[in-house]
Amino acid sequence: MTSLVDINNSFESYQQLINLYEEHKEKLYGRIHIGLYKWFAANMSAAMGAVLDLFTENFSEICFDYIKPETERILLKNDFLTYYGKVREVDVNHTTIRFQKLKPSDGKYFKTYVIEELVGRTELPQMSTALKEKIVEAIYEIFVNAQIHSETKHIYTCGQFYPTKNKIEFTIVDTGIGFRNKINNRFSSSLSATQAIQWAVKDKNTTKETISGGIGLALLKEFIDLNKGKMQIVSDAGYYEFGDRGVVTESFAGRFPGTIVNLQFCTDDTHKYALKSEININDIF
């Protein structure tokens, strides 16, 4: 059995998911036994779901031999475990952002999902309508990049509000070719996985050839900086984090088979945000 222990949106947590993938990626027609011990951050359902789907594509059966009861309740409330034969529980506390497995053609549905499940949450800092629209478009651009460039079969997303931590985590995952392969193929370059992520988060950098783009990650990074939140990107063997430690980059042992973008928003932020074009005060974006 592969044990995942204390999965909490950290470099070490992503490494555990990569280890899970590397351990079983060649297995065919087998059973993969998994145990979830201590903590499992519910938004990480998106990353784990993506990895487990790659195993089922190889005709392997997923068996959860152990799930900590508190974790199981959350993963029943956010719909993740319903994909593995469990019965959904009602989220009476409204802390979950539902796990979704989407086709690349589901862009319109994804945008509605972001509006209803994330940006429309009252726990987020106060934002003008125009800024909310910009945030939705920026997150939607992540979906579009996966849709157009990654060659993924599905896009996975999930989130969670953590009231005691004053955080909302929102995660988008694909199992496509990743930043490094796409950028190096497009520009005949030889960037490492981490260098490719750093290139992608810069304003107006894009691999699109005929349409504009490249503002989504940069805009989200700017808002997250003001909000004191965090952005994490995992792609191939590369890790990028922007937050209270500034920019942190590392390399994994092994590779993630696609890309993870995790956005962390602080809910105890009392500032009011608007676009610079709307108002000229200190609390602006």
Coordinates of C-alpha atoms in Angstrom, one line a residue:
M1 CA 0.0 0.0 0.0
T2 CA 1.2 3.5 -0.8
S3 CA 0.7 5.8 2.1
L4 CA 0.1 9.6 1.6
V5 CA 0.8 11.3 4.9
D6 CA -0.1 14.9 5.8
I7 CA -0.9 16.3 2.3
N8 CA -1.1 20.0 2.9
N9 CA -0.2 22.1 -0.2
S10 CA 3.5 22.0 0.3
F11 CA 6.5 21.0 -1.8
E12 CA 6.8 17.8 0.2
S13 CA 3.1 17.0 -0.4
Y14 CA 3.4 17.4 -4.2
Q15 CA 6.5 15.2 -4.0
Q16 CA 4.4 12.5 -2.4
L17 CA 1.9 12.6 -5.3
I18 CA 4.8 12.4 -7.7
N19 CA 6.2 9.4 -5.9
L20 CA 2.7 7.8 -6.1
Y21 CA 2.7 8.4 -9.9
E22 CA 6.3 7.1 -10.4
E23 CA 5.7 4.0 -8.3
H24 CA 2.6 2.9 -10.3
K25 CA 2.8 4.5 -13.7
E26 CA 3.9 1.3 -15.5
K27 CA 1.4 -1.0 -13.8
L28 CA -1.2 -2.6 -16.0
Y29 CA -4.3 -4.5 -14.9
G30 CA -3.4 -4.3 -11.3
R31 CA -4.7 -3.0 -8.0
I32 CA -3.2 0.1 -6.5
H33 CA -3.7 0.3 -2.7
I34 CA -3.7 3.8 -1.1
G35 CA -3.9 5.0 2.4
L36 CA -4.6 8.6 3.4
Y37 CA -3.1 9.3 6.8
K38 CA -3.2 12.4 9.1
W39 CA -4.2 15.4 7.0
F40 CA -5.3 15.6 3.4
A41 CA -6.1 19.1 2.0
A42 CA -9.4 18.7 0.2
N43 CA -8.3 20.9 -2.8
M44 CA -5.5 18.4 -3.5
S45 CA -8.3 16.1 -4.7
A46 CA -7.7 17.7 -8.1
A47 CA -4.1 16.6 -8.3
M48 CA -4.7 13.1 -6.9
G49 CA -7.7 12.6 -9.1
A50 CA -5.6 13.4 -12.2
V51 CA -2.9 10.9 -11.2
L52 CA -5.4 8.2 -10.3
D53 CA -7.1 8.6 -13.7
L54 CA -3.8 7.9 -15.4
F55 CA -3.7 4.6 -13.5
T56 CA -7.3 3.6 -14.4
E57 CA -6.4 4.4 -18.1
N58 CA -3.9 1.5 -17.6
F59 CA -6.8 -0.6 -16.4
S60 CA -5.7 -0.5 -12.8
E61 CA -8.2 -0.6 -10.0
I62 CA -7.9 2.0 -7.2
C63 CA -8.4 0.7 -3.7
F64 CA -8.5 3.1 -0.7
D65 CA -7.5 0.8 2.1
Y66 CA -7.5 3.5 4.7
I67 CA -8.8 7.1 4.9
K68 CA -8.8 9.0 8.2
P69 CA -12.5 9.5 9.1
E70 CA -12.3 13.3 9.2
T71 CA -10.7 13.3 5.7
E72 CA -13.3 10.8 4.3
R73 CA -16.1 13.1 5.4
I74 CA -14.6 16.1 3.5
L75 CA -13.9 14.0 0.4
L76 CA -17.5 12.8 0.4
K77 CA -18.8 16.3 0.7
N78 CA -16.7 17.6 -2.2
D79 CA -17.8 14.7 -4.5
F80 CA -14.2 13.3 -4.9
L81 CA -15.0 9.9 -3.4
T82 CA -18.2 9.6 -5.4
Y83 CA -15.9 8.8 -8.4
Y84 CA -14.8 5.7 -6.5
G85 CA -18.2 4.3 -5.5
K86 CA -18.9 6.2 -2.3
V87 CA -22.2 8.1 -1.5
R88 CA -22.0 11.9 -1.3
E89 CA -22.6 13.7 1.9
V90 CA -24.2 17.1 2.2
D91 CA -21.9 20.0 2.9
V92 CA -24.0 21.8 5.5
N93 CA -21.1 24.1 6.4
H94 CA -20.5 25.2 2.8
T95 CA -16.7 25.0 3.0
T96 CA -16.2 22.8 0.0
I97 CA -15.6 23.8 -3.6
R98 CA -16.7 20.7 -5.6
F99 CA -14.3 18.4 -7.3
Q100 CA -14.8 18.5 -11.0
K101 CA -13.4 16.4 -13.8
L102 CA -14.0 18.4 -17.0
K103 CA -13.5 17.9 -20.7
P104 CA -11.4 20.5 -22.5
S105 CA -14.6 21.5 -24.3
D106 CA -16.3 22.4 -21.0
G107 CA -14.9 25.9 -20.9
K108 CA -18.3 27.6 -20.5
Y109 CA -19.3 25.3 -17.6
F110 CA -15.9 25.9 -16.0
K111 CA -16.3 29.7 -16.0
T112 CA -19.8 29.4 -14.4
Y113 CA -18.3 27.0 -11.8
V114 CA -15.5 29.6 -11.0
I115 CA -18.1 32.3 -10.6
E116 CA -20.5 30.3 -8.4
E117 CA -18.1 28.2 -6.3
L118 CA -15.1 30.6 -5.9
V119 CA -15.3 34.2 -6.9
G120 CA -18.9 34.5 -5.6
R121 CA -17.9 33.4 -2.1
T122 CA -18.6 35.9 0.6
E123 CA -15.5 34.9 2.5
L124 CA -13.2 36.5 -0.2
P125 CA -12.1 40.1 0.3
Q126 CA -14.4 42.8 -1.0
M127 CA -13.8 43.4 -4.7
S128 CA -15.5 45.5 -7.3
T129 CA -17.6 43.8 -9.9
A130 CA -15.1 44.7 -12.6
L131 CA -12.2 43.2 -10.6
K132 CA -14.2 40.0 -10.0
E133 CA -14.7 39.7 -13.8
K134 CA -10.9 40.2 -14.3
I135 CA -10.2 37.4 -11.7
V136 CA -12.6 35.1 -13.4
E137 CA -11.0 35.8 -16.8
A138 CA -7.6 35.2 -15.4
I139 CA -8.5 31.8 -13.9
Y140 CA -10.4 30.9 -17.1
E141 CA -7.2 31.6 -19.0
I142 CA -5.5 28.8 -17.0
F143 CA -8.3 26.5 -18.2
V144 CA -7.9 27.7 -21.8
N145 CA -4.2 27.2 -21.8
A146 CA -4.7 23.6 -20.7
Q147 CA -7.5 23.3 -23.3
I148 CA -5.4 24.6 -26.2
H149 CA -1.8 23.8 -25.4
S150 CA -1.5 20.9 -22.9
E151 CA -3.0 18.1 -25.1
T152 CA -4.8 16.8 -21.9
K153 CA -7.9 14.6 -22.0
H154 CA -9.4 16.1 -18.9
I155 CA -9.0 19.1 -16.6
Y156 CA -9.5 18.7 -12.9
T157 CA -10.4 21.3 -10.4
C158 CA -11.3 21.5 -6.7
G159 CA -11.1 23.9 -3.8
Q160 CA -11.7 24.3 -0.1
F161 CA -12.4 27.1 2.4
Y162 CA -10.4 26.6 5.7
P163 CA -12.2 28.8 8.2
T164 CA -9.7 28.3 11.0
K165 CA -6.8 29.1 8.7
N166 CA -8.6 32.0 7.0
K167 CA -7.7 30.6 3.6
I168 CA -9.4 29.5 0.4
E169 CA -7.4 27.1 -1.8
F170 CA -8.4 26.6 -5.4
T171 CA -6.6 24.1 -7.6
I172 CA -6.6 23.4 -11.4
V173 CA -4.8 20.4 -12.9
D174 CA -4.2 18.9 -16.3
T175 CA -2.3 15.8 -17.4
G176 CA -0.9 17.4 -20.6
I177 CA 2.6 18.0 -21.8
G178 CA 3.5 20.7 -19.3
F179 CA 5.1 24.1 -19.5
R180 CA 8.7 22.9 -20.4
N181 CA 7.7 20.8 -23.4
K182 CA 5.3 23.4 -24.7
I183 CA 7.6 26.4 -24.4
N184 CA 10.7 24.6 -25.7
N185 CA 8.8 23.1 -28.6
R186 CA 7.3 26.5 -29.5
F187 CA 10.5 28.5 -29.3
S188 CA 13.2 25.9 -29.9
S189 CA 14.6 26.6 -26.5
S190 CA 16.0 24.4 -23.7
L191 CA 14.5 25.8 -20.6
S192 CA 14.4 23.6 -17.5
A193 CA 10.9 22.8 -16.0
T194 CA 11.4 25.5 -13.4
Q195 CA 12.7 28.1 -15.8
A196 CA 9.7 27.4 -18.1
I197 CA 7.2 28.1 -15.2
Q198 CA 9.1 31.4 -14.4
W199 CA 8.8 32.4 -18.1
A200 CA 5.0 31.6 -18.1
V201 CA 4.1 33.8 -15.1
K202 CA 5.6 36.9 -16.6
D203 CA 3.1 39.4 -18.0
K204 CA 2.2 38.9 -21.7
N205 CA 4.4 35.9 -22.2
T206 CA 2.4 33.3 -24.1
T207 CA 2.8 30.4 -26.5
K208 CA -0.3 31.4 -28.4
E209 CA 0.5 32.2 -32.0
T210 CA -2.6 33.9 -33.3
I211 CA -4.5 35.1 -30.2
S212 CA -3.5 37.3 -27.3
G213 CA -2.9 35.9 -23.9
G214 CA -0.3 35.6 -21.1
I215 CA -2.0 37.9 -18.6
G216 CA -3.8 35.4 -16.4
L217 CA -1.0 34.2 -14.2
A218 CA 0.6 37.6 -14.0
L219 CA -2.7 39.3 -12.9
L220 CA -3.4 36.6 -10.3
K221 CA 0.1 36.9 -9.0
E222 CA -0.3 40.6 -8.6
F223 CA -3.6 40.2 -6.7
I224 CA -2.2 37.4 -4.5
D225 CA 0.7 39.7 -3.6
L226 CA -1.7 42.4 -2.3
N227 CA -3.9 39.8 -0.6
K228 CA -0.8 38.1 1.1
G229 CA -1.9 34.8 -0.4
K230 CA 0.1 32.2 -2.4
M231 CA 0.5 30.8 -5.9
Q232 CA 2.0 27.4 -6.5
I233 CA 2.7 25.8 -9.9
V234 CA 3.9 22.3 -10.4
S235 CA 4.8 21.1 -13.9
D236 CA 7.0 18.2 -14.9
A237 CA 9.9 18.3 -12.4
G238 CA 9.5 22.0 -11.7
Y239 CA 8.1 23.7 -8.6
Y240 CA 7.3 27.5 -8.4
E241 CA 5.9 29.3 -5.4
F242 CA 5.1 32.9 -4.9
G243 CA 3.9 34.1 -1.5
D244 CA 5.2 35.4 1.8
R245 CA 8.6 33.9 1.2
G246 CA 8.9 35.7 -2.1
V247 CA 9.6 33.5 -5.1
V248 CA 10.7 29.9 -4.3
T249 CA 11.7 27.4 -6.9
E250 CA 12.8 23.8 -6.5
S251 CA 13.0 20.6 -8.5
F252 CA 11.3 17.3 -7.7
A253 CA 12.7 13.8 -7.7
G254 CA 10.7 12.5 -10.6
R255 CA 8.0 14.4 -12.6
F256 CA 4.4 15.3 -12.3
P257 CA 2.6 14.1 -15.5
G258 CA 1.1 17.5 -16.3
T259 CA 0.6 20.8 -14.5
I260 CA -0.9 21.9 -11.2
V261 CA -1.8 25.5 -10.5
N262 CA -2.9 26.2 -6.9
L263 CA -4.2 29.6 -5.8
Q264 CA -4.4 30.5 -2.1
F265 CA -6.5 33.5 -1.1
C266 CA -6.6 35.0 2.4
T267 CA -10.1 35.6 3.8
D268 CA -9.1 37.8 6.8
D269 CA -8.0 40.5 4.4
T270 CA -10.0 43.6 5.3
H271 CA -8.9 45.7 2.3
K272 CA -11.4 46.6 -0.5
Y273 CA -10.1 46.1 -4.0
A274 CA -10.9 47.7 -7.3
L275 CA -9.2 48.2 -10.6
K276 CA -6.8 51.2 -10.9
S277 CA -9.0 52.5 -13.7
E278 CA -12.0 52.6 -11.3
I279 CA -10.7 54.4 -8.3
N280 CA -7.5 56.0 -7.0
I281 CA -7.0 55.1 -3.3
N282 CA -4.5 53.1 -1.4
D283 CA -6.5 49.9 -1.5
I284 CA -6.6 49.4 -5.2
F285 CA -5.6 46.8 -7.7

